[in-house]
Amino acid sequence: PLDAAIRECREETGVLCQNAKPLLMYHPGLDCSYNPTHLFHATRTVDAEGALRDGREVRQIRWVPFKRCLRMIDDGTFVDALSITALLSYHRRYA
């Protein structure tokens, strides 16, 4: 899962995660399928040279301060469970 997460981050955003560590493993739902979900966090990132961003999937990339991300949960900007789970898990553990 770690190698896949690093690869997907690079492919989807052009950002290469360095020194990535496990954050959380959970199952989004237990009622219909086996779907273990692994979350990681990286202490360093660099722009990946030669990364190809798919314009159909990624329209904009920007860094957002963590405290603002938490406010974006409260104001309804973030509504997907994966983003909310990742942000709150990181906040619980490191903030």
Short mmCIF file of N, CA, C and O in Angstrom, two decimals:
data_model
loop_
_atom_site.label_atom_id
_atom_site.label_comp_id
_atom_site.label_asym_id
_atom_site.label_seq_id
_atom_site.Cartn_x
_atom_site.Cartn_y
_atom_site.Cartn_z
N PRO A 1 0.79 -1.22 0.00
CA PRO A 1 0.00 0.00 0.00
C PRO A 1 0.84 1.29 0.00
O PRO A 1 0.45 2.26 -0.63
N LEU A 2 1.98 1.27 0.69
CA LEU A 2 2.81 2.48 0.73
C LEU A 2 3.33 2.82 -0.66
O LEU A 2 3.24 3.98 -1.10
N ASP A 3 3.87 1.85 -1.36
CA ASP A 3 4.37 2.11 -2.72
C ASP A 3 3.26 2.61 -3.63
O ASP A 3 3.47 3.53 -4.43
N ALA A 4 2.08 2.04 -3.51
CA ALA A 4 0.94 2.46 -4.34
C ALA A 4 0.54 3.89 -4.01
O ALA A 4 0.25 4.68 -4.91
N ALA A 5 0.53 4.25 -2.73
CA ALA A 5 0.17 5.61 -2.33
C ALA A 5 1.17 6.63 -2.88
O ALA A 5 0.78 7.69 -3.39
N ILE A 6 2.45 6.33 -2.79
CA ILE A 6 3.48 7.23 -3.30
C ILE A 6 3.34 7.38 -4.81
O ILE A 6 3.41 8.48 -5.36
N ARG A 7 3.14 6.27 -5.49
CA ARG A 7 2.98 6.30 -6.95
C ARG A 7 1.75 7.10 -7.36
O ARG A 7 1.81 7.94 -8.25
N GLU A 8 0.62 6.85 -6.72
CA GLU A 8 -0.62 7.55 -7.07
C GLU A 8 -0.51 9.05 -6.79
O GLU A 8 -1.00 9.86 -7.58
N CYS A 9 0.11 9.43 -5.70
CA CYS A 9 0.28 10.85 -5.40
C CYS A 9 1.10 11.52 -6.49
O CYS A 9 0.75 12.59 -6.98
N ARG A 10 2.17 10.87 -6.92
CA ARG A 10 3.01 11.42 -7.98
C ARG A 10 2.25 11.52 -9.29
O ARG A 10 2.28 12.53 -9.98
N GLU A 11 1.50 10.47 -9.64
CA GLU A 11 0.77 10.45 -10.91
C GLU A 11 -0.37 11.46 -10.92
O GLU A 11 -0.61 12.11 -11.93
N GLU A 12 -1.08 11.59 -9.80
CA GLU A 12 -2.25 12.45 -9.76
C GLU A 12 -1.92 13.91 -9.53
O GLU A 12 -2.67 14.78 -9.97
N THR A 13 -0.84 14.21 -8.81
CA THR A 13 -0.57 15.60 -8.43
C THR A 13 0.78 16.12 -8.90
O THR A 13 1.01 17.31 -8.86
N GLY A 14 1.69 15.22 -9.27
CA GLY A 14 3.04 15.66 -9.61
C GLY A 14 3.90 15.90 -8.39
O GLY A 14 4.97 16.47 -8.47
N VAL A 15 3.43 15.46 -7.23
CA VAL A 15 4.16 15.63 -5.97
C VAL A 15 4.73 14.28 -5.55
O VAL A 15 4.00 13.28 -5.51
N LEU A 16 6.01 14.25 -5.26
CA LEU A 16 6.66 13.04 -4.78
C LEU A 16 6.76 13.10 -3.26
O LEU A 16 7.36 14.02 -2.70
N CYS A 17 6.12 12.15 -2.60
CA CYS A 17 6.14 12.08 -1.13
C CYS A 17 7.41 11.39 -0.68
O CYS A 17 7.77 10.34 -1.20
N GLN A 18 8.06 11.99 0.28
CA GLN A 18 9.27 11.41 0.85
C GLN A 18 9.04 11.16 2.34
O GLN A 18 8.33 11.91 3.00
N ASN A 19 9.65 10.13 2.84
CA ASN A 19 9.56 9.78 4.26
C ASN A 19 8.10 9.55 4.68
O ASN A 19 7.69 9.97 5.75
N ALA A 20 7.32 8.90 3.81
CA ALA A 20 5.92 8.64 4.11
C ALA A 20 5.80 7.58 5.20
O ALA A 20 6.57 6.63 5.25
N LYS A 21 4.79 7.78 6.06
CA LYS A 21 4.56 6.87 7.17
C LYS A 21 3.06 6.55 7.25
O LYS A 21 2.23 7.38 6.89
N PRO A 22 2.72 5.37 7.77
CA PRO A 22 1.30 5.03 7.92
C PRO A 22 0.59 5.99 8.87
O PRO A 22 1.15 6.41 9.88
N LEU A 23 -0.63 6.35 8.52
CA LEU A 23 -1.46 7.20 9.36
C LEU A 23 -2.62 6.39 9.95
O LEU A 23 -2.86 6.42 11.15
N LEU A 24 -3.31 5.64 9.08
CA LEU A 24 -4.49 4.92 9.52
C LEU A 24 -4.86 3.86 8.49
O LEU A 24 -4.69 4.08 7.29
N MET A 25 -5.37 2.73 8.96
CA MET A 25 -5.97 1.73 8.07
C MET A 25 -7.37 1.50 8.59
O MET A 25 -7.58 1.33 9.79
N TYR A 26 -8.35 1.55 7.67
CA TYR A 26 -9.73 1.34 8.08
C TYR A 26 -10.53 0.75 6.92
O TYR A 26 -10.04 0.68 5.80
N HIS A 27 -11.73 0.32 7.21
CA HIS A 27 -12.66 -0.19 6.20
C HIS A 27 -13.80 0.81 6.08
O HIS A 27 -14.52 1.03 7.05
N PRO A 28 -14.00 1.42 4.90
CA PRO A 28 -15.07 2.40 4.75
C PRO A 28 -16.46 1.82 5.01
O PRO A 28 -17.36 2.51 5.44
N GLY A 29 -16.63 0.57 4.76
CA GLY A 29 -17.91 -0.09 5.03
C GLY A 29 -17.67 -1.58 5.12
O GLY A 29 -16.80 -2.12 4.45
N LEU A 30 -18.41 -2.23 5.97
CA LEU A 30 -18.22 -3.66 6.14
C LEU A 30 -19.38 -4.47 5.58
O LEU A 30 -19.39 -5.69 5.67
N ASP A 31 -20.36 -3.80 5.00
CA ASP A 31 -21.58 -4.48 4.60
C ASP A 31 -21.53 -5.15 3.24
O ASP A 31 -22.24 -6.10 2.99
N CYS A 32 -20.69 -4.67 2.31
CA CYS A 32 -20.81 -5.23 0.96
C CYS A 32 -19.50 -5.74 0.35
O CYS A 32 -19.53 -6.55 -0.56
N SER A 33 -18.35 -5.28 0.79
CA SER A 33 -17.12 -5.76 0.18
C SER A 33 -15.94 -5.55 1.12
O SER A 33 -15.99 -4.76 2.05
N TYR A 34 -14.90 -6.28 0.82
CA TYR A 34 -13.64 -6.15 1.56
C TYR A 34 -12.87 -5.01 0.91
O TYR A 34 -12.46 -5.10 -0.24
N ASN A 35 -12.71 -3.89 1.61
CA ASN A 35 -12.09 -2.70 1.03
C ASN A 35 -11.19 -2.01 2.05
O ASN A 35 -11.49 -0.91 2.51
N PRO A 36 -10.08 -2.65 2.43
CA PRO A 36 -9.18 -1.98 3.37
C PRO A 36 -8.61 -0.72 2.73
O PRO A 36 -8.21 -0.72 1.57
N THR A 37 -8.61 0.36 3.48
CA THR A 37 -8.13 1.65 2.99
C THR A 37 -6.97 2.09 3.87
O THR A 37 -7.10 2.17 5.08
N HIS A 38 -5.84 2.37 3.23
CA HIS A 38 -4.64 2.76 3.95
C HIS A 38 -4.36 4.23 3.70
O HIS A 38 -4.34 4.68 2.56
N LEU A 39 -4.15 4.98 4.77
CA LEU A 39 -3.80 6.39 4.67
C LEU A 39 -2.38 6.58 5.17
O LEU A 39 -1.97 5.96 6.16
N PHE A 40 -1.64 7.46 4.50
CA PHE A 40 -0.26 7.75 4.87
C PHE A 40 -0.08 9.26 4.94
O PHE A 40 -0.87 10.02 4.38
N HIS A 41 0.96 9.67 5.62
CA HIS A 41 1.34 11.09 5.58
C HIS A 41 2.83 11.16 5.32
O HIS A 41 3.59 10.24 5.66
N ALA A 42 3.24 12.22 4.67
CA ALA A 42 4.65 12.40 4.33
C ALA A 42 5.17 13.65 5.01
O ALA A 42 4.49 14.68 5.06
N THR A 43 6.37 13.54 5.55
CA THR A 43 6.96 14.68 6.23
C THR A 43 7.68 15.62 5.27
O THR A 43 7.99 16.74 5.63
N ARG A 44 7.92 15.14 4.05
CA ARG A 44 8.55 15.99 3.02
C ARG A 44 7.94 15.65 1.68
O ARG A 44 7.60 14.50 1.40
N THR A 45 7.85 16.67 0.84
CA THR A 45 7.39 16.47 -0.53
C THR A 45 8.25 17.32 -1.46
O THR A 45 8.80 18.33 -1.05
N VAL A 46 8.36 16.87 -2.69
CA VAL A 46 9.05 17.65 -3.72
C VAL A 46 8.25 17.53 -5.01
O VAL A 46 7.53 16.55 -5.22
N ASP A 47 8.38 18.54 -5.88
CA ASP A 47 7.76 18.43 -7.19
C ASP A 47 8.48 17.34 -7.96
O ASP A 47 9.71 17.32 -8.02
N ALA A 48 7.72 16.44 -8.54
CA ALA A 48 8.29 15.33 -9.29
C ALA A 48 8.61 15.79 -10.70
O ALA A 48 7.73 16.28 -11.41
N GLU A 49 9.84 15.64 -11.09
CA GLU A 49 10.24 16.03 -12.44
C GLU A 49 9.60 15.10 -13.46
O GLU A 49 9.53 13.89 -13.27
N GLY A 50 9.10 15.69 -14.52
CA GLY A 50 8.54 14.90 -15.60
C GLY A 50 7.18 14.29 -15.31
O GLY A 50 6.71 13.45 -16.06
N ALA A 51 6.54 14.71 -14.23
CA ALA A 51 5.23 14.16 -13.90
C ALA A 51 4.19 14.67 -14.90
O ALA A 51 4.19 15.83 -15.27
N LEU A 52 3.34 13.78 -15.33
CA LEU A 52 2.28 14.14 -16.26
C LEU A 52 0.97 14.22 -15.49
O LEU A 52 0.51 13.21 -14.94
N ARG A 53 0.39 15.40 -15.43
CA ARG A 53 -0.89 15.56 -14.76
C ARG A 53 -2.01 15.43 -15.79
O ARG A 53 -1.98 16.05 -16.83
N ASP A 54 -2.98 14.62 -15.48
CA ASP A 54 -4.11 14.41 -16.36
C ASP A 54 -5.10 15.55 -16.15
O ASP A 54 -5.74 15.64 -15.10
N GLY A 55 -5.23 16.43 -17.14
CA GLY A 55 -6.12 17.58 -17.03
C GLY A 55 -7.58 17.22 -16.88
O GLY A 55 -8.39 18.05 -16.49
N ARG A 56 -7.94 15.98 -17.18
CA ARG A 56 -9.33 15.56 -16.99
C ARG A 56 -9.61 15.21 -15.53
O ARG A 56 -10.76 15.18 -15.11
N GLU A 57 -8.57 14.95 -14.77
CA GLU A 57 -8.75 14.57 -13.37
C GLU A 57 -8.33 15.66 -12.40
O GLU A 57 -8.91 15.80 -11.34
N VAL A 58 -7.30 16.42 -12.74
CA VAL A 58 -6.76 17.44 -11.85
C VAL A 58 -6.82 18.79 -12.55
O VAL A 58 -6.18 18.98 -13.58
N ARG A 59 -7.63 19.69 -12.00
CA ARG A 59 -7.74 21.01 -12.60
C ARG A 59 -6.81 22.02 -11.94
O ARG A 59 -6.33 22.94 -12.57
N GLN A 60 -6.59 21.85 -10.65
CA GLN A 60 -5.77 22.82 -9.91
C GLN A 60 -5.11 22.12 -8.73
O GLN A 60 -5.71 21.25 -8.10
N ILE A 61 -3.90 22.51 -8.47
CA ILE A 61 -3.17 22.00 -7.30
C ILE A 61 -2.69 23.20 -6.51
O ILE A 61 -2.09 24.12 -7.08
N ARG A 62 -2.96 23.19 -5.21
CA ARG A 62 -2.45 24.27 -4.35
C ARG A 62 -2.34 23.75 -2.92
O ARG A 62 -3.08 22.85 -2.52
N TRP A 63 -1.40 24.29 -2.20
CA TRP A 63 -1.22 23.92 -0.80
C TRP A 63 -2.17 24.77 0.03
O TRP A 63 -2.31 25.97 -0.19
N VAL A 64 -2.82 24.15 1.00
CA VAL A 64 -3.76 24.83 1.88
C VAL A 64 -3.29 24.60 3.31
O VAL A 64 -3.01 23.46 3.70
N PRO A 65 -3.21 25.67 4.12
CA PRO A 65 -2.80 25.49 5.52
C PRO A 65 -3.73 24.51 6.25
O PRO A 65 -4.95 24.49 6.01
N PHE A 66 -3.15 23.72 7.13
CA PHE A 66 -3.90 22.65 7.79
C PHE A 66 -5.10 23.18 8.57
O PHE A 66 -6.19 22.61 8.49
N LYS A 67 -4.94 24.26 9.31
CA LYS A 67 -6.07 24.80 10.08
C LYS A 67 -7.22 25.21 9.16
O LYS A 67 -8.39 25.06 9.51
N ARG A 68 -6.88 25.71 7.99
CA ARG A 68 -7.94 26.05 7.03
C ARG A 68 -8.64 24.78 6.54
O ARG A 68 -9.86 24.78 6.34
N CYS A 69 -7.89 23.70 6.35
CA CYS A 69 -8.51 22.43 5.95
C CYS A 69 -9.53 21.98 6.98
O CYS A 69 -10.61 21.50 6.62
N LEU A 70 -9.20 22.13 8.27
CA LEU A 70 -10.15 21.75 9.31
C LEU A 70 -11.40 22.61 9.25
O LEU A 70 -12.52 22.10 9.41
N ARG A 71 -11.25 23.90 8.99
CA ARG A 71 -12.42 24.78 8.84
C ARG A 71 -13.25 24.38 7.62
O ARG A 71 -14.48 24.51 7.62
N MET A 72 -12.58 23.86 6.59
CA MET A 72 -13.29 23.45 5.37
C MET A 72 -14.16 22.21 5.61
O MET A 72 -15.12 21.98 4.88
N ILE A 73 -13.85 21.44 6.63
CA ILE A 73 -14.75 20.36 7.03
C ILE A 73 -16.02 20.97 7.62
O ILE A 73 -17.13 20.62 7.24
N ASP A 74 -15.84 21.91 8.54
CA ASP A 74 -16.98 22.53 9.22
C ASP A 74 -17.89 23.31 8.27
O ASP A 74 -19.10 23.32 8.44
N ASP A 75 -17.29 23.96 7.27
CA ASP A 75 -18.13 24.79 6.39
C ASP A 75 -18.70 24.01 5.20
O ASP A 75 -19.38 24.56 4.34
N GLY A 76 -18.40 22.70 5.14
CA GLY A 76 -18.99 21.86 4.10
C GLY A 76 -18.23 21.84 2.79
O GLY A 76 -18.70 21.26 1.81
N THR A 77 -17.04 22.43 2.75
CA THR A 77 -16.22 22.36 1.54
C THR A 77 -15.76 20.94 1.30
O THR A 77 -15.85 20.43 0.18
N PHE A 78 -15.26 20.29 2.35
CA PHE A 78 -14.90 18.87 2.26
C PHE A 78 -16.12 18.06 2.69
O PHE A 78 -16.60 18.22 3.83
N VAL A 79 -16.61 17.21 1.81
CA VAL A 79 -17.76 16.39 2.16
C VAL A 79 -17.49 14.90 1.98
O VAL A 79 -18.30 14.07 2.39
N ASP A 80 -16.35 14.56 1.37
CA ASP A 80 -16.08 13.14 1.15
C ASP A 80 -15.43 12.53 2.38
O ASP A 80 -14.60 13.14 3.05
N ALA A 81 -15.83 11.31 2.66
CA ALA A 81 -15.39 10.63 3.87
C ALA A 81 -13.88 10.41 3.91
O ALA A 81 -13.27 10.48 4.98
N LEU A 82 -13.26 10.14 2.77
CA LEU A 82 -11.82 9.88 2.77
C LEU A 82 -11.03 11.10 3.21
O LEU A 82 -10.15 11.01 4.06
N SER A 83 -11.36 12.26 2.66
CA SER A 83 -10.65 13.49 3.04
C SER A 83 -10.88 13.82 4.51
O SER A 83 -9.94 14.15 5.24
N ILE A 84 -12.13 13.72 4.95
CA ILE A 84 -12.45 14.05 6.34
C ILE A 84 -11.76 13.08 7.30
O ILE A 84 -11.18 13.49 8.30
N THR A 85 -11.79 11.80 6.99
CA THR A 85 -11.13 10.80 7.84
C THR A 85 -9.64 11.07 7.93
O THR A 85 -9.05 11.03 9.01
N ALA A 86 -9.01 11.37 6.80
CA ALA A 86 -7.57 11.62 6.79
C ALA A 86 -7.22 12.87 7.61
O ALA A 86 -6.30 12.85 8.43
N LEU A 87 -7.95 13.95 7.39
CA LEU A 87 -7.65 15.20 8.10
C LEU A 87 -7.86 15.06 9.61
O LEU A 87 -7.02 15.50 10.40
N LEU A 88 -8.97 14.46 10.01
CA LEU A 88 -9.24 14.33 11.44
C LEU A 88 -8.30 13.33 12.10
O LEU A 88 -7.90 13.53 13.26
N SER A 89 -7.91 12.29 11.39
CA SER A 89 -6.95 11.34 11.95
C SER A 89 -5.60 12.02 12.16
O SER A 89 -4.97 11.85 13.21
N TYR A 90 -5.16 12.78 11.16
CA TYR A 90 -3.89 13.50 11.31
C TYR A 90 -3.98 14.51 12.46
O TYR A 90 -3.06 14.62 13.28
N HIS A 91 -5.08 15.23 12.53
CA HIS A 91 -5.27 16.23 13.59
C HIS A 91 -5.21 15.57 14.98
O HIS A 91 -4.57 16.07 15.89
N ARG A 92 -5.88 14.44 15.12
CA ARG A 92 -5.88 13.73 16.41
C ARG A 92 -4.49 13.29 16.81
O ARG A 92 -4.09 13.39 17.95
N ARG A 93 -3.73 12.83 15.83
CA ARG A 93 -2.42 12.26 16.13
C ARG A 93 -1.31 13.29 16.24
O ARG A 93 -0.41 13.16 17.08
N TYR A 94 -1.34 14.34 15.43
CA TYR A 94 -0.16 15.22 15.34
C TYR A 94 -0.41 16.69 15.69
O TYR A 94 0.53 17.42 15.88
N ALA A 95 -1.64 17.12 15.72
CA ALA A 95 -1.87 18.55 15.97
C ALA A 95 -2.04 18.84 17.44
O ALA A 95 -2.20 18.02 18.25
#
